[in-house]
């Protein structure tokens, strides 16, 4: 009986191995964010873009054009932790101000992205007003409407706000020379949905 079981197990194992494509193993890895994939592609196409002042100016012109197009893609900001800076009622609408610059201490972008800075002004539906906490961070899903000046942002929000940098730029990080900091300026963002930031990245299966 033991011999029969042994032979049967061996035969089954051989059949399974023959049906499994050779070399197609997978493992779960943390998924890169859309902004990180954008940076990978942009730097690959502009490898010497930040090596001197002349190249810096030219590269930042390209960056401003390309990031504006990228921001118009749905959910380009997916995964970026945003702090609720404040809320204000303007007429019948509720405006929220989110900032990407108060970064969680446990959060890191994947190289070569080091920092992502921007502010976003968002219309908030009444159903969310009682649920948003100024002490927490969130992830926004939706689409950018446009990049605006500080004065335009203040006018839309209804009162003065503190923002990180109203200009759009890409630059080398002050400490890590092989990594870059991004500034998107001030965005007007159309919100489809919002969820609390958990600090965990989504994972995906890759072949190896």
PDB file of C-alpha atoms in Angstrom, residues 52-196:
ATOM      1  CA  UNK A  52      23.936  72.788 -14.619  1.00  0.00           C
ATOM      2  CA  UNK A  53      21.927  76.019 -14.619  1.00  0.00           C
ATOM      3  CA  UNK A  54      21.251  76.053 -18.373  1.00  0.00           C
ATOM      4  CA  UNK A  55      20.067  72.460 -18.458  1.00  0.00           C
ATOM      5  CA  UNK A  56      18.059  73.055 -15.278  1.00  0.00           C
ATOM      6  CA  UNK A  57      16.073  75.880 -16.894  1.00  0.00           C
ATOM      7  CA  UNK A  58      15.384  73.911 -20.086  1.00  0.00           C
ATOM      8  CA  UNK A  59      14.448  70.766 -18.195  1.00  0.00           C
ATOM      9  CA  UNK A  60      12.073  72.617 -15.889  1.00  0.00           C
ATOM     10  CA  UNK A  61      10.227  74.040 -18.894  1.00  0.00           C
ATOM     11  CA  UNK A  62       9.752  70.485 -20.181  1.00  0.00           C
ATOM     12  CA  UNK A  63       8.774  69.296 -16.732  1.00  0.00           C
ATOM     13  CA  UNK A  64       6.094  71.988 -16.339  1.00  0.00           C
ATOM     14  CA  UNK A  65       4.526  70.986 -19.655  1.00  0.00           C
ATOM     15  CA  UNK A  66       4.688  67.243 -19.080  1.00  0.00           C
ATOM     16  CA  UNK A  67       3.552  67.235 -15.450  1.00  0.00           C
ATOM     17  CA  UNK A  68       0.514  69.348 -16.324  1.00  0.00           C
ATOM     18  CA  UNK A  69      -0.511  66.710 -18.895  1.00  0.00           C
ATOM     19  CA  UNK A  70       0.173  63.891 -16.426  1.00  0.00           C
ATOM     20  CA  UNK A  71      -1.836  65.577 -13.676  1.00  0.00           C
ATOM     21  CA  UNK A  72      -4.835  65.671 -16.004  1.00  0.00           C
ATOM     22  CA  UNK A  73      -4.853  61.871 -16.090  1.00  0.00           C
ATOM     23  CA  UNK A  74      -7.412  60.354 -13.683  1.00  0.00           C
ATOM     24  CA  UNK A  75      -5.955  59.329 -10.321  1.00  0.00           C
ATOM     25  CA  UNK A  76      -2.410  60.512 -11.066  1.00  0.00           C
ATOM     26  CA  UNK A  77      -2.168  61.502  -7.382  1.00  0.00           C
ATOM     27  CA  UNK A  78      -3.079  57.976  -6.260  1.00  0.00           C
ATOM     28  CA  UNK A  79      -1.113  56.848  -3.210  1.00  0.00           C
ATOM     29  CA  UNK A  80       0.285  60.275  -2.281  1.00  0.00           C
ATOM     30  CA  UNK A  81      -0.393  61.087   1.398  1.00  0.00           C
ATOM     31  CA  UNK A  82      -2.165  64.430   1.843  1.00  0.00           C
ATOM     32  CA  UNK A  83      -2.780  66.281   5.071  1.00  0.00           C
ATOM     33  CA  UNK A  84      -6.063  68.108   5.565  1.00  0.00           C
ATOM     34  CA  UNK A  85      -4.888  71.665   6.165  1.00  0.00           C
ATOM     35  CA  UNK A  86      -8.323  73.214   6.581  1.00  0.00           C
ATOM     36  CA  UNK A  87     -11.896  73.627   5.358  1.00  0.00           C
ATOM     37  CA  UNK A  88     -13.902  76.720   4.540  1.00  0.00           C
ATOM     38  CA  UNK A  89     -17.463  77.405   3.448  1.00  0.00           C
ATOM     39  CA  UNK A  90     -17.729  79.618   0.367  1.00  0.00           C
ATOM     40  CA  UNK A  91     -21.350  80.363  -0.422  1.00  0.00           C
ATOM     41  CA  UNK A  92     -23.105  77.006  -0.529  1.00  0.00           C
ATOM     42  CA  UNK A  93     -19.980  74.945  -1.223  1.00  0.00           C
ATOM     43  CA  UNK A  94     -17.392  73.539   1.164  1.00  0.00           C
ATOM     44  CA  UNK A  95     -13.754  73.916   0.139  1.00  0.00           C
ATOM     45  CA  UNK A  96     -10.960  71.779   1.567  1.00  0.00           C
ATOM     46  CA  UNK A  97      -7.251  72.532   1.454  1.00  0.00           C
ATOM     47  CA  UNK A  98      -4.920  69.527   1.313  1.00  0.00           C
ATOM     48  CA  UNK A  99      -1.130  69.674   1.456  1.00  0.00           C
ATOM     49  CA  UNK A 100       1.415  67.073   0.354  1.00  0.00           C
ATOM     50  CA  UNK A 101       4.266  68.682   2.284  1.00  0.00           C
ATOM     51  CA  UNK A 102       3.523  67.509   5.886  1.00  0.00           C
ATOM     52  CA  UNK A 103       4.862  64.029   5.096  1.00  0.00           C
ATOM     53  CA  UNK A 104       4.337  61.050   7.437  1.00  0.00           C
ATOM     54  CA  UNK A 105       7.554  60.036   9.206  1.00  0.00           C
ATOM     55  CA  UNK A 106       7.138  56.420   8.103  1.00  0.00           C
ATOM     56  CA  UNK A 107       6.593  57.233   4.420  1.00  0.00           C
ATOM     57  CA  UNK A 108       9.195  57.132   1.652  1.00  0.00           C
ATOM     58  CA  UNK A 109       8.890  57.420  -2.094  1.00  0.00           C
ATOM     59  CA  UNK A 110      10.748  54.975  -4.283  1.00  0.00           C
ATOM     60  CA  UNK A 111      13.992  56.205  -5.840  1.00  0.00           C
ATOM     61  CA  UNK A 112      14.724  58.406  -7.671  1.00  0.00           C
ATOM     62  CA  UNK A 113      11.682  60.302  -6.314  1.00  0.00           C
ATOM     63  CA  UNK A 114      12.494  61.782  -2.898  1.00  0.00           C
ATOM     64  CA  UNK A 115       9.876  64.455  -2.162  1.00  0.00           C
ATOM     65  CA  UNK A 116       6.571  65.480  -3.725  1.00  0.00           C
ATOM     66  CA  UNK A 117       5.183  68.872  -2.755  1.00  0.00           C
ATOM     67  CA  UNK A 118       1.891  70.488  -3.735  1.00  0.00           C
ATOM     68  CA  UNK A 119      -1.325  71.952  -2.372  1.00  0.00           C
ATOM     69  CA  UNK A 120      -4.818  71.091  -3.576  1.00  0.00           C
ATOM     70  CA  UNK A 121      -8.108  72.962  -3.270  1.00  0.00           C
ATOM     71  CA  UNK A 122     -11.040  70.561  -3.418  1.00  0.00           C
ATOM     72  CA  UNK A 123     -14.838  70.863  -3.338  1.00  0.00           C
ATOM     73  CA  UNK A 124     -16.105  68.573  -0.593  1.00  0.00           C
ATOM     74  CA  UNK A 125     -19.639  67.076  -0.669  1.00  0.00           C
ATOM     75  CA  UNK A 126     -21.786  67.636   2.409  1.00  0.00           C
ATOM     76  CA  UNK A 127     -21.709  63.918   3.182  1.00  0.00           C
ATOM     77  CA  UNK A 128     -17.950  64.084   3.915  1.00  0.00           C
ATOM     78  CA  UNK A 129     -17.856  67.227   6.032  1.00  0.00           C
ATOM     79  CA  UNK A 130     -18.449  65.417   9.329  1.00  0.00           C
ATOM     80  CA  UNK A 131     -15.932  62.640   8.552  1.00  0.00           C
ATOM     81  CA  UNK A 132     -12.723  64.511   7.636  1.00  0.00           C
ATOM     82  CA  UNK A 133     -10.228  64.961  10.481  1.00  0.00           C
ATOM     83  CA  UNK A 134      -7.512  67.658  10.458  1.00  0.00           C
ATOM     84  CA  UNK A 135      -5.216  65.315  12.386  1.00  0.00           C
ATOM     85  CA  UNK A 136      -5.281  62.652   9.676  1.00  0.00           C
ATOM     86  CA  UNK A 137      -3.935  62.129   6.185  1.00  0.00           C
ATOM     87  CA  UNK A 138      -5.818  61.041   3.094  1.00  0.00           C
ATOM     88  CA  UNK A 139      -5.465  59.797  -0.468  1.00  0.00           C
ATOM     89  CA  UNK A 140      -7.478  61.558  -3.158  1.00  0.00           C
ATOM     90  CA  UNK A 141      -8.978  59.951  -6.243  1.00  0.00           C
ATOM     91  CA  UNK A 142     -10.148  62.119  -9.095  1.00  0.00           C
ATOM     92  CA  UNK A 143      -8.677  64.483 -11.653  1.00  0.00           C
ATOM     93  CA  UNK A 144      -6.782  67.740 -11.644  1.00  0.00           C
ATOM     94  CA  UNK A 145      -8.690  70.683 -13.104  1.00  0.00           C
ATOM     95  CA  UNK A 146      -5.738  73.040 -13.306  1.00  0.00           C
ATOM     96  CA  UNK A 147      -2.636  74.545 -11.727  1.00  0.00           C
ATOM     97  CA  UNK A 148      -3.378  78.034 -10.394  1.00  0.00           C
ATOM     98  CA  UNK A 149      -1.546  80.959  -8.856  1.00  0.00           C
ATOM     99  CA  UNK A 150      -1.530  81.567  -5.123  1.00  0.00           C
ATOM    100  CA  UNK A 151      -3.913  84.517  -5.479  1.00  0.00           C
ATOM    101  CA  UNK A 152      -6.349  82.449  -7.517  1.00  0.00           C
ATOM    102  CA  UNK A 153      -6.214  79.671  -4.911  1.00  0.00           C
ATOM    103  CA  UNK A 154      -6.965  82.164  -2.117  1.00  0.00           C
ATOM    104  CA  UNK A 155      -9.899  83.544  -4.092  1.00  0.00           C
ATOM    105  CA  UNK A 156     -11.323  80.057  -4.632  1.00  0.00           C
ATOM    106  CA  UNK A 157     -10.767  78.950  -1.049  1.00  0.00           C
ATOM    107  CA  UNK A 158     -12.273  82.139   0.341  1.00  0.00           C
ATOM    108  CA  UNK A 159      -9.427  83.145   2.667  1.00  0.00           C
ATOM    109  CA  UNK A 160      -5.642  83.141   2.937  1.00  0.00           C
ATOM    110  CA  UNK A 161      -3.860  79.802   3.087  1.00  0.00           C
ATOM    111  CA  UNK A 162      -0.312  78.655   3.647  1.00  0.00           C
ATOM    112  CA  UNK A 163       1.161  76.763   0.699  1.00  0.00           C
ATOM    113  CA  UNK A 164       4.517  75.079   0.145  1.00  0.00           C
ATOM    114  CA  UNK A 165       5.489  76.564  -3.216  1.00  0.00           C
ATOM    115  CA  UNK A 166       3.191  78.046  -5.875  1.00  0.00           C
ATOM    116  CA  UNK A 167       5.716  77.237  -8.633  1.00  0.00           C
ATOM    117  CA  UNK A 168       6.115  74.008 -10.624  1.00  0.00           C
ATOM    118  CA  UNK A 169       9.633  72.555 -10.646  1.00  0.00           C
ATOM    119  CA  UNK A 170      11.913  69.528 -10.458  1.00  0.00           C
ATOM    120  CA  UNK A 171      15.261  69.714  -8.674  1.00  0.00           C
ATOM    121  CA  UNK A 172      17.929  67.555  -7.075  1.00  0.00           C
ATOM    122  CA  UNK A 173      17.351  66.775  -3.432  1.00  0.00           C
ATOM    123  CA  UNK A 174      19.581  68.845  -1.126  1.00  0.00           C
ATOM    124  CA  UNK A 175      21.037  65.752   0.551  1.00  0.00           C
ATOM    125  CA  UNK A 176      20.675  62.866  -1.911  1.00  0.00           C
ATOM    126  CA  UNK A 177      22.230  63.848  -5.229  1.00  0.00           C
ATOM    127  CA  UNK A 178      20.724  60.874  -7.079  1.00  0.00           C
ATOM    128  CA  UNK A 179      17.148  61.719  -6.058  1.00  0.00           C
ATOM    129  CA  UNK A 180      14.769  64.521  -6.998  1.00  0.00           C
ATOM    130  CA  UNK A 181      12.174  66.746  -5.371  1.00  0.00           C
ATOM    131  CA  UNK A 182       8.994  67.704  -7.217  1.00  0.00           C
ATOM    132  CA  UNK A 183       6.815  70.788  -6.851  1.00  0.00           C
ATOM    133  CA  UNK A 184       3.406  70.817  -8.551  1.00  0.00           C
ATOM    134  CA  UNK A 185       2.293  74.216  -7.269  1.00  0.00           C
ATOM    135  CA  UNK A 186      -1.344  74.691  -6.262  1.00  0.00           C
ATOM    136  CA  UNK A 187      -3.928  72.416  -7.852  1.00  0.00           C
ATOM    137  CA  UNK A 188      -7.666  72.717  -8.238  1.00  0.00           C
ATOM    138  CA  UNK A 189      -8.784  69.120  -7.925  1.00  0.00           C
ATOM    139  CA  UNK A 190     -12.052  67.397  -8.833  1.00  0.00           C
ATOM    140  CA  UNK A 191     -12.725  64.776  -6.169  1.00  0.00           C
ATOM    141  CA  UNK A 192     -14.275  61.430  -7.067  1.00  0.00           C
ATOM    142  CA  UNK A 193     -13.491  59.678  -3.792  1.00  0.00           C
ATOM    143  CA  UNK A 194     -11.231  59.865  -0.762  1.00  0.00           C
ATOM    144  CA  UNK A 195      -9.846  57.342   1.707  1.00  0.00           C
ATOM    145  CA  UNK A 196      -7.673  57.494   4.831  1.00  0.00           C
TER     146      UNK A 196
END
